[in-house]
Amino acid sequence: MIMIENKHQHFMLQALIESRKARSLSSPNPNVGALLVKNNRIISRGHTQIPGKDHAEIAALKKAPYNLKGVSLYVTMEPCSHYGKTPPCTDMIIKRGVKKVIIGIKDPHKLVHGKGVLQLRQNNISVITDVLKDKINQELQWYLKYTIKKTPYVTLKSGISLDGCTTDYQQSSRWITSVNARMLSQTLRLENDGIIAGIKTIMKDNPFLTYRGKKRKQLFYRIVLDTNFSIQKNATVLKNSEGHKTIIAISRQCPNMLKIQEFKKRNIDIILCKTRNDLIDLKDLLIQLGNRGIAKLIVEGGSTVNYSFLKYDLADKLQLSIAPILLGGVESKGLIQGKGFPLQMHKKVQNGKFYNHLSDNFIFEGYLHHYVYRNH
C-alpha cells in the first residue's frame, strides 16, 4: 500500500511535469500544473494557458466528469481567490464539489498569498500545503523573482570552448557550439519572454535574434543595449518578424529625437534609460521591462555585457553550451571581459550541473541567486 506522504509526492510530481507544458504560455503568470485524482487514478490534467485564459485548475476541472465526489485536486501553486483577467479559481473548485486540495507552494503574489487556502478551508475543503515545495520552488524561480522584485529573471547564456573562449583570436568564430546545442538554444528562447544583446554584437554579427521553432503564442522581445543610439537603420534585428517586438534601450541624454521618432513609426520601441559609467544602467532597464510585464529574459550579449550583468549582481542563472574544442591564446575572448573580480569577491555559482545528453556538446546550468518566499 502506498504511504499517504509518498502518494501526495507522486501525484504532485505528475502535476509538476504537467506545469512544464506551460513554460512558453503563461508569463508573467506562473506555469502551474493541476491533476484531479480519484481512487489513486488521474482522471484529468490541466496547465496554465496564456494570460486571460484558463488557469491550471480550471483547465483540469473542465476536462473532468461533473460528479467529483471523492476526487482530490493536486495543484503546484495555491489557487487564486481574486478577480483578475479571469474569475477566482477557488470559486470553481468549491462549486464543483472538490473536498480535498493538495498544494505545492503558496503563491507569493500579495493578492493571493494564503487567501486561496483560507477560502477553501472556510468552505470545508481539506487543504494540505508544501508538498514537493523544493522542486516546485526551483521550477518557479523566475516567477518568485518577478513577483518579489518586479524585475525579470535573467539567464546568462553562452556557447564556449572547453577552455572558456567565446571567439578565437581572429574574432571570427561565429559558431563554436554544435547544431544540436543551437537547437537547444531555441528551446530556451521558447521558454523565455525575450533576449538581450549589446550593440557590439549587433554590429559584428548582424543577428536576427528571433525565435525559430514551433509557433509561440506570445510576443518574443528582441532587446538591444545601445547607449548612444548608434544602431544602423538597416540592421537585421530591426526587420519586422511575425511574433516579435524589437526594443532599443538608449541613454536618456540621447539627442537624436528625429531618429527616435522614425524608429517608433516603424513599430520599434525605444526605452530611455539612466546611464552608469557611460553605459545603459541595467537595473533601470530591468525595472522598466518588468513594468511592461516582461518576466524572464536571456542575455546573449557578449563578454562585456556578461561582465556588466555579473558586476551589478543582476544575473540569476548561467547556462553554457560547451564544445569539446580548445582555442587558447591571449587574444581569444573569454566568457567574461571587463576588469574581472578579485578572488575574495568572486561570483559563486550554486547547484551547478553538467549534462551531456547532447552527443557532441556539454551543457552546464548553475544559479547565482535562489529565491524563496518566506512570508508563510
Short mmCIF file of C-alpha atoms in Angstrom, two decimals:
data_model
loop_
_atom_site.label_atom_id
_atom_site.label_comp_id
_atom_site.label_asym_id
_atom_site.label_seq_id
_atom_site.Cartn_x
_atom_site.Cartn_y
_atom_site.Cartn_z
CA MET A 1 0.00 0.00 0.00
CA ILE A 2 1.34 3.47 -0.91
CA MET A 3 2.09 5.66 2.11
CA ILE A 4 -0.03 8.83 2.15
CA GLU A 5 3.02 11.13 2.03
CA ASN A 6 4.55 9.22 -0.87
CA LYS A 7 1.21 9.23 -2.65
CA HIS A 8 0.97 13.01 -2.42
CA GLN A 9 4.54 13.42 -3.64
CA HIS A 10 3.92 11.03 -6.53
CA PHE A 11 0.89 12.90 -7.82
CA MET A 12 2.44 16.32 -7.16
CA LEU A 13 5.42 15.29 -9.29
CA GLN A 14 2.98 14.49 -12.11
CA ALA A 15 1.40 17.93 -11.64
CA LEU A 16 4.87 19.50 -11.78
CA ILE A 17 5.60 17.69 -15.06
CA GLU A 18 2.25 18.98 -16.38
CA SER A 19 3.21 22.53 -15.36
CA ARG A 20 6.23 22.45 -17.68
CA LYS A 21 3.90 22.39 -20.67
CA ALA A 22 3.03 25.99 -19.77
CA ARG A 23 6.59 27.35 -19.69
CA SER A 24 6.11 29.08 -23.04
CA LEU A 25 2.49 30.11 -22.41
CA SER A 26 1.87 31.61 -19.01
CA SER A 27 4.30 34.52 -18.47
CA PRO A 28 4.01 36.74 -16.50
CA ASN A 29 1.68 34.32 -14.70
CA PRO A 30 3.30 31.23 -13.14
CA ASN A 31 3.37 28.00 -15.10
CA VAL A 32 1.18 25.77 -12.93
CA GLY A 33 0.04 22.17 -13.29
CA ALA A 34 -3.07 20.53 -11.83
CA LEU A 35 -4.43 16.98 -11.57
CA LEU A 36 -7.73 15.52 -10.45
CA VAL A 37 -7.25 12.14 -8.78
CA LYS A 38 -9.83 9.53 -7.74
CA ASN A 39 -9.07 6.13 -6.26
CA ASN A 40 -5.34 6.69 -6.94
CA ARG A 41 -6.00 7.28 -10.64
CA ILE A 42 -5.55 10.52 -12.56
CA ILE A 43 -8.86 11.43 -14.20
CA SER A 44 -7.93 14.87 -15.56
CA ARG A 45 -4.92 17.13 -16.13
CA GLY A 46 -4.50 20.82 -16.86
CA HIS A 47 -1.87 23.54 -17.09
CA THR A 48 -1.89 27.34 -17.25
CA GLN A 49 -2.90 28.87 -20.56
CA ILE A 50 -1.95 32.30 -21.94
CA PRO A 51 -2.84 35.33 -19.74
CA GLY A 52 -6.58 35.89 -19.74
CA LYS A 53 -7.34 32.23 -20.42
CA ASP A 54 -7.79 29.27 -18.06
CA HIS A 55 -5.54 28.66 -15.08
CA ALA A 56 -4.38 25.10 -14.49
CA GLU A 57 -7.15 24.19 -12.03
CA ILE A 58 -9.88 25.37 -14.38
CA ALA A 59 -8.33 23.57 -17.34
CA ALA A 60 -8.33 20.33 -15.33
CA LEU A 61 -11.87 20.81 -13.99
CA LYS A 62 -13.29 21.48 -17.46
CA LYS A 63 -11.96 18.13 -18.68
CA ALA A 64 -13.31 16.18 -15.70
CA PRO A 65 -16.67 14.41 -15.25
CA TYR A 66 -19.13 16.65 -13.45
CA ASN A 67 -19.53 14.35 -10.43
CA LEU A 68 -16.33 14.88 -8.44
CA LYS A 69 -17.32 13.04 -5.28
CA GLY A 70 -14.20 11.56 -3.67
CA VAL A 71 -11.86 13.46 -6.00
CA SER A 72 -8.66 15.20 -4.83
CA LEU A 73 -7.14 18.18 -6.63
CA TYR A 74 -3.35 18.39 -6.83
CA VAL A 75 -2.02 21.80 -7.90
CA THR A 76 1.58 23.04 -7.87
CA MET A 77 0.67 26.54 -6.68
CA GLU A 78 -2.09 27.92 -4.47
CA PRO A 79 -5.33 28.63 -6.40
CA CYS A 80 -6.18 32.30 -6.83
CA SER A 81 -9.16 33.74 -4.93
CA HIS A 82 -9.49 37.16 -6.62
CA TYR A 83 -10.77 38.57 -9.89
CA GLY A 84 -8.04 39.43 -12.37
CA LYS A 85 -8.19 38.66 -16.08
CA THR A 86 -10.06 35.50 -15.04
CA PRO A 87 -12.52 34.72 -12.20
CA PRO A 88 -11.18 33.14 -8.96
CA CYS A 89 -10.15 29.51 -9.31
CA THR A 90 -11.32 28.86 -5.75
CA ASP A 91 -14.92 29.62 -6.75
CA MET A 92 -14.92 26.88 -9.40
CA ILE A 93 -13.21 24.40 -7.04
CA ILE A 94 -15.88 25.00 -4.41
CA LYS A 95 -18.72 24.92 -6.95
CA ARG A 96 -17.60 21.59 -8.42
CA GLY A 97 -17.61 19.92 -5.02
CA VAL A 98 -13.91 19.10 -4.61
CA LYS A 99 -13.34 18.26 -0.95
CA LYS A 100 -9.55 17.85 -0.81
CA VAL A 101 -6.87 20.10 -2.31
CA ILE A 102 -3.13 19.35 -2.13
CA ILE A 103 -0.92 22.35 -2.91
CA GLY A 104 2.79 22.52 -3.75
CA ILE A 105 3.60 26.09 -2.67
CA LYS A 106 1.67 29.19 -1.71
CA ASP A 107 1.52 31.98 -4.26
CA PRO A 108 3.78 34.88 -3.18
CA HIS A 109 1.62 37.42 -5.02
CA LYS A 110 0.08 39.80 -2.49
CA LEU A 111 -3.41 39.35 -3.97
CA VAL A 112 -3.28 35.59 -3.47
CA HIS A 113 -0.86 34.55 -0.72
CA GLY A 114 -2.73 32.47 1.86
CA LYS A 115 -6.13 33.80 0.80
CA GLY A 116 -6.85 30.93 -1.56
CA VAL A 117 -6.05 28.38 1.15
CA LEU A 118 -8.19 30.28 3.67
CA GLN A 119 -11.22 30.45 1.36
CA LEU A 120 -11.04 26.73 0.61
CA ARG A 121 -10.85 25.84 4.31
CA GLN A 122 -13.73 28.18 5.12
CA ASN A 123 -15.79 26.13 2.69
CA ASN A 124 -15.00 22.84 4.46
CA ILE A 125 -12.35 21.74 1.97
CA SER A 126 -9.36 19.87 3.39
CA VAL A 127 -6.12 21.57 2.32
CA ILE A 128 -2.56 20.25 2.50
CA THR A 129 0.32 22.57 1.56
CA ASP A 130 4.07 22.42 0.93
CA VAL A 131 4.10 19.10 -0.95
CA LEU A 132 7.25 18.81 -3.07
CA LYS A 133 7.82 22.50 -2.38
CA ASP A 134 11.60 22.48 -3.02
CA LYS A 135 11.21 21.10 -6.55
CA ILE A 136 8.36 23.50 -7.32
CA ASN A 137 10.33 26.44 -5.93
CA GLN A 138 13.12 25.50 -8.33
CA GLU A 139 10.74 25.31 -11.29
CA LEU A 140 9.25 28.70 -10.45
CA GLN A 141 12.41 30.64 -9.61
CA TRP A 142 11.60 33.08 -12.39
CA TYR A 143 8.10 33.76 -11.04
CA LEU A 144 9.29 34.13 -7.44
CA LYS A 145 11.88 36.71 -8.51
CA TYR A 146 9.47 38.59 -10.76
CA THR A 147 6.82 38.72 -8.02
CA ILE A 148 9.21 39.69 -5.22
CA LYS A 149 11.46 42.16 -7.10
CA LYS A 150 9.21 43.19 -10.02
CA THR A 151 12.08 42.67 -12.44
CA PRO A 152 12.74 39.90 -15.00
CA TYR A 153 14.57 36.70 -14.17
CA VAL A 154 17.86 36.82 -16.11
CA THR A 155 19.65 33.82 -17.62
CA LEU A 156 23.18 34.39 -18.95
CA LYS A 157 23.55 32.06 -21.90
CA SER A 158 26.66 31.49 -24.00
CA GLY A 159 28.47 28.99 -26.18
CA ILE A 160 32.11 28.45 -25.21
CA SER A 161 35.09 26.25 -25.94
CA LEU A 162 36.45 23.82 -23.36
CA ASP A 163 38.95 26.48 -22.28
CA GLY A 164 36.28 29.15 -21.86
CA CYS A 165 36.61 31.12 -25.09
CA THR A 166 33.68 32.62 -26.96
CA THR A 167 35.68 33.61 -30.06
CA ASP A 168 39.11 32.76 -31.48
CA TYR A 169 41.96 35.29 -31.72
CA GLN A 170 40.73 36.38 -35.17
CA GLN A 171 37.34 37.23 -33.64
CA SER A 172 35.76 35.22 -36.46
CA SER A 173 34.19 32.28 -34.61
CA ARG A 174 30.51 32.77 -35.35
CA TRP A 175 29.55 29.27 -34.19
CA ILE A 176 31.58 27.48 -31.54
CA THR A 177 28.92 25.02 -30.45
CA SER A 178 27.13 22.35 -32.47
CA VAL A 179 23.85 22.37 -34.37
CA ASN A 180 22.30 20.33 -31.54
CA ALA A 181 23.37 22.92 -28.97
CA ARG A 182 21.91 25.70 -31.10
CA MET A 183 18.62 23.81 -31.32
CA LEU A 184 18.62 23.65 -27.52
CA SER A 185 19.04 27.44 -27.53
CA GLN A 186 15.77 27.71 -29.43
CA THR A 187 14.05 25.74 -26.66
CA LEU A 188 15.43 28.26 -24.16
CA ARG A 189 14.06 31.10 -26.29
CA LEU A 190 10.69 29.37 -26.45
CA GLU A 191 10.53 29.32 -22.64
CA ASN A 192 11.57 32.96 -22.15
CA ASP A 193 9.98 36.29 -22.98
CA GLY A 194 12.91 37.70 -24.89
CA ILE A 195 16.62 38.13 -25.43
CA ILE A 196 19.11 40.92 -24.66
CA ALA A 197 22.19 41.68 -26.75
CA GLY A 198 24.68 44.55 -26.84
CA ILE A 199 25.22 46.89 -29.79
CA LYS A 200 28.70 45.42 -30.42
CA THR A 201 27.14 42.02 -31.06
CA ILE A 202 24.56 43.63 -33.37
CA MET A 203 27.24 45.47 -35.36
CA LYS A 204 29.60 42.50 -35.56
CA ASP A 205 27.20 39.62 -36.27
CA ASN A 206 24.06 41.44 -37.50
CA PRO A 207 21.82 38.74 -35.95
CA PHE A 208 18.05 38.33 -36.26
CA LEU A 209 17.71 37.42 -32.54
CA THR A 210 14.49 35.64 -33.44
CA TYR A 211 12.89 32.55 -32.01
CA ARG A 212 12.82 29.80 -34.65
CA GLY A 213 10.69 26.81 -33.77
CA LYS A 214 7.08 25.85 -33.27
CA LYS A 215 4.85 28.90 -33.16
CA ARG A 216 4.81 30.86 -29.91
CA LYS A 217 1.53 32.17 -28.54
CA GLN A 218 3.11 35.31 -27.08
CA LEU A 219 5.44 38.01 -28.35
CA PHE A 220 9.18 37.43 -28.23
CA TYR A 221 11.15 40.58 -27.39
CA ARG A 222 14.49 41.45 -29.02
CA ILE A 223 16.20 43.98 -26.75
CA VAL A 224 19.33 45.86 -27.84
CA LEU A 225 21.61 47.76 -25.43
CA ASP A 226 22.62 50.84 -27.43
CA THR A 227 23.61 53.72 -25.14
CA ASN A 228 24.44 56.20 -27.91
CA PHE A 229 21.71 55.04 -30.32
CA SER A 230 24.28 54.08 -32.95
CA ILE A 231 22.38 51.15 -34.47
CA GLN A 232 22.17 51.24 -38.26
CA LYS A 233 18.69 51.72 -39.67
CA ASN A 234 19.03 48.62 -41.84
CA ALA A 235 20.18 46.28 -39.02
CA THR A 236 18.59 42.84 -39.33
CA VAL A 237 17.25 42.94 -35.76
CA LEU A 238 15.05 45.89 -36.78
CA LYS A 239 13.25 43.99 -39.53
CA ASN A 240 9.66 43.02 -38.90
CA SER A 241 9.22 39.39 -37.91
CA GLU A 242 5.87 37.87 -37.02
CA GLY A 243 5.50 37.32 -33.29
CA HIS A 244 8.49 39.52 -32.42
CA LYS A 245 8.92 43.00 -30.97
CA THR A 246 12.19 44.97 -31.02
CA ILE A 247 13.15 47.29 -28.17
CA ILE A 248 16.20 49.58 -28.26
CA ALA A 249 17.48 50.75 -24.87
CA ILE A 250 19.25 54.12 -25.21
CA SER A 251 20.53 56.85 -22.92
CA ARG A 252 18.08 59.44 -21.65
CA GLN A 253 20.58 62.03 -22.85
CA CYS A 254 20.35 60.85 -26.47
CA PRO A 255 19.72 64.00 -28.57
CA ASN A 256 18.59 62.28 -31.79
CA MET A 257 14.83 62.85 -31.49
CA LEU A 258 14.29 62.55 -35.24
CA LYS A 259 15.78 59.04 -35.26
CA ILE A 260 13.70 58.11 -32.20
CA GLN A 261 10.51 59.22 -33.94
CA GLU A 262 11.47 57.41 -37.13
CA PHE A 263 12.02 54.16 -35.23
CA LYS A 264 8.72 54.49 -33.39
CA LYS A 265 6.94 54.86 -36.74
CA ARG A 266 8.49 51.50 -37.68
CA ASN A 267 6.87 49.96 -34.57
CA ILE A 268 10.22 49.72 -32.79
CA ASP A 269 10.04 50.63 -29.11
CA ILE A 270 12.60 52.96 -27.59
CA ILE A 271 13.30 52.82 -23.86
CA LEU A 272 15.11 55.82 -22.37
CA CYS A 273 17.41 54.64 -19.57
CA LYS A 274 19.66 56.09 -16.94
CA THR A 275 23.35 55.54 -17.58
CA ARG A 276 26.09 54.18 -15.35
CA ASN A 277 29.74 54.63 -16.31
CA ASP A 278 28.57 55.78 -19.77
CA LEU A 279 26.63 52.55 -20.36
CA ILE A 280 22.96 51.64 -20.02
CA ASP A 281 22.03 51.29 -16.34
CA LEU A 282 20.91 47.67 -16.48
CA LYS A 283 19.00 47.84 -13.22
CA ASP A 284 16.93 50.75 -14.54
CA LEU A 285 16.32 48.84 -17.78
CA LEU A 286 15.16 45.70 -15.95
CA ILE A 287 12.75 47.74 -13.85
CA GLN A 288 11.24 49.25 -17.00
CA LEU A 289 10.99 45.85 -18.69
CA GLY A 290 9.35 44.37 -15.59
CA ASN A 291 6.78 47.19 -15.67
CA ARG A 292 5.92 46.04 -19.20
CA GLY A 293 5.14 42.52 -17.98
CA ILE A 294 8.39 41.02 -19.27
CA ALA A 295 9.25 38.42 -16.64
CA LYS A 296 12.12 36.25 -17.90
CA LEU A 297 14.98 37.06 -20.26
CA ILE A 298 18.07 35.50 -21.81
CA VAL A 299 21.26 37.54 -22.15
CA GLU A 300 23.32 36.66 -25.22
CA GLY A 301 25.18 39.91 -25.31
CA GLY A 302 28.84 39.09 -25.47
CA SER A 303 31.56 39.05 -22.82
CA THR A 304 31.36 42.77 -21.93
CA VAL A 305 27.61 42.63 -21.39
CA ASN A 306 28.04 39.42 -19.37
CA TYR A 307 30.54 41.23 -17.15
CA SER A 308 28.11 44.11 -16.54
CA PHE A 309 25.25 41.83 -15.52
CA LEU A 310 27.55 39.96 -13.13
CA LYS A 311 29.25 43.07 -11.79
CA TYR A 312 25.94 44.61 -10.74
CA ASP A 313 24.56 41.30 -9.45
CA LEU A 314 21.69 41.22 -11.95
CA ALA A 315 22.08 37.69 -13.38
CA ASP A 316 20.17 34.81 -11.81
CA LYS A 317 21.11 31.74 -13.82
CA LEU A 318 24.00 30.61 -16.00
CA GLN A 319 23.61 28.25 -18.97
CA LEU A 320 26.64 27.30 -21.02
CA SER A 321 26.93 25.11 -24.11
CA ILE A 322 30.49 23.76 -24.03
CA ALA A 323 32.13 22.48 -27.20
CA PRO A 324 34.97 19.92 -26.84
CA ILE A 325 37.48 22.19 -28.59
CA LEU A 326 40.42 24.34 -27.45
CA LEU A 327 41.03 27.82 -28.85
CA GLY A 328 43.67 29.16 -26.48
CA GLY A 329 45.71 32.32 -26.88
CA VAL A 330 45.71 35.62 -25.03
CA GLU A 331 43.77 37.31 -27.83
CA SER A 332 40.81 34.91 -27.81
CA LYS A 333 37.83 36.37 -25.96
CA GLY A 334 36.59 34.72 -22.80
CA LEU A 335 33.09 34.42 -21.42
CA ILE A 336 33.57 37.47 -19.19
CA GLN A 337 35.59 40.54 -20.14
CA GLY A 338 35.94 43.75 -18.15
CA LYS A 339 38.28 44.11 -15.22
CA GLY A 340 37.20 40.83 -13.64
CA PHE A 341 36.52 40.04 -10.00
CA PRO A 342 39.08 39.65 -7.17
CA LEU A 343 39.06 36.18 -5.66
CA GLN A 344 37.50 37.33 -2.39
CA MET A 345 34.62 38.90 -4.37
CA HIS A 346 34.08 36.05 -6.82
CA LYS A 347 30.64 35.26 -8.22
CA LYS A 348 29.56 31.95 -6.73
CA VAL A 349 27.56 29.60 -8.94
CA GLN A 350 25.29 27.33 -6.88
CA ASN A 351 23.77 23.94 -7.65
CA GLY A 352 25.77 23.66 -10.85
CA LYS A 353 25.27 20.59 -13.03
CA PHE A 354 26.83 19.29 -16.23
CA TYR A 355 24.65 17.48 -18.73
CA ASN A 356 25.97 15.54 -21.69
CA HIS A 357 22.66 14.49 -23.21
CA LEU A 358 23.91 16.12 -26.40
CA SER A 359 26.28 13.73 -28.14
CA ASP A 360 28.69 16.46 -29.21
CA ASN A 361 28.48 19.24 -26.57
CA PHE A 362 28.13 19.54 -22.81
CA ILE A 363 25.53 21.75 -21.14
CA PHE A 364 26.23 23.44 -17.80
CA GLU A 365 23.50 25.02 -15.68
CA GLY A 366 24.02 26.82 -12.39
CA TYR A 367 22.41 29.52 -10.29
CA LEU A 368 23.68 32.84 -8.98
CA HIS A 369 20.59 33.52 -6.87
CA HIS A 370 17.97 31.39 -5.16
CA TYR A 371 14.56 32.89 -4.42
CA VAL A 372 12.25 31.69 -1.65
CA TYR A 373 9.13 33.49 -0.48
CA ARG A 374 9.35 33.29 3.31
CA ASN A 375 6.18 35.11 4.46
CA HIS A 376 4.28 31.95 5.41
#
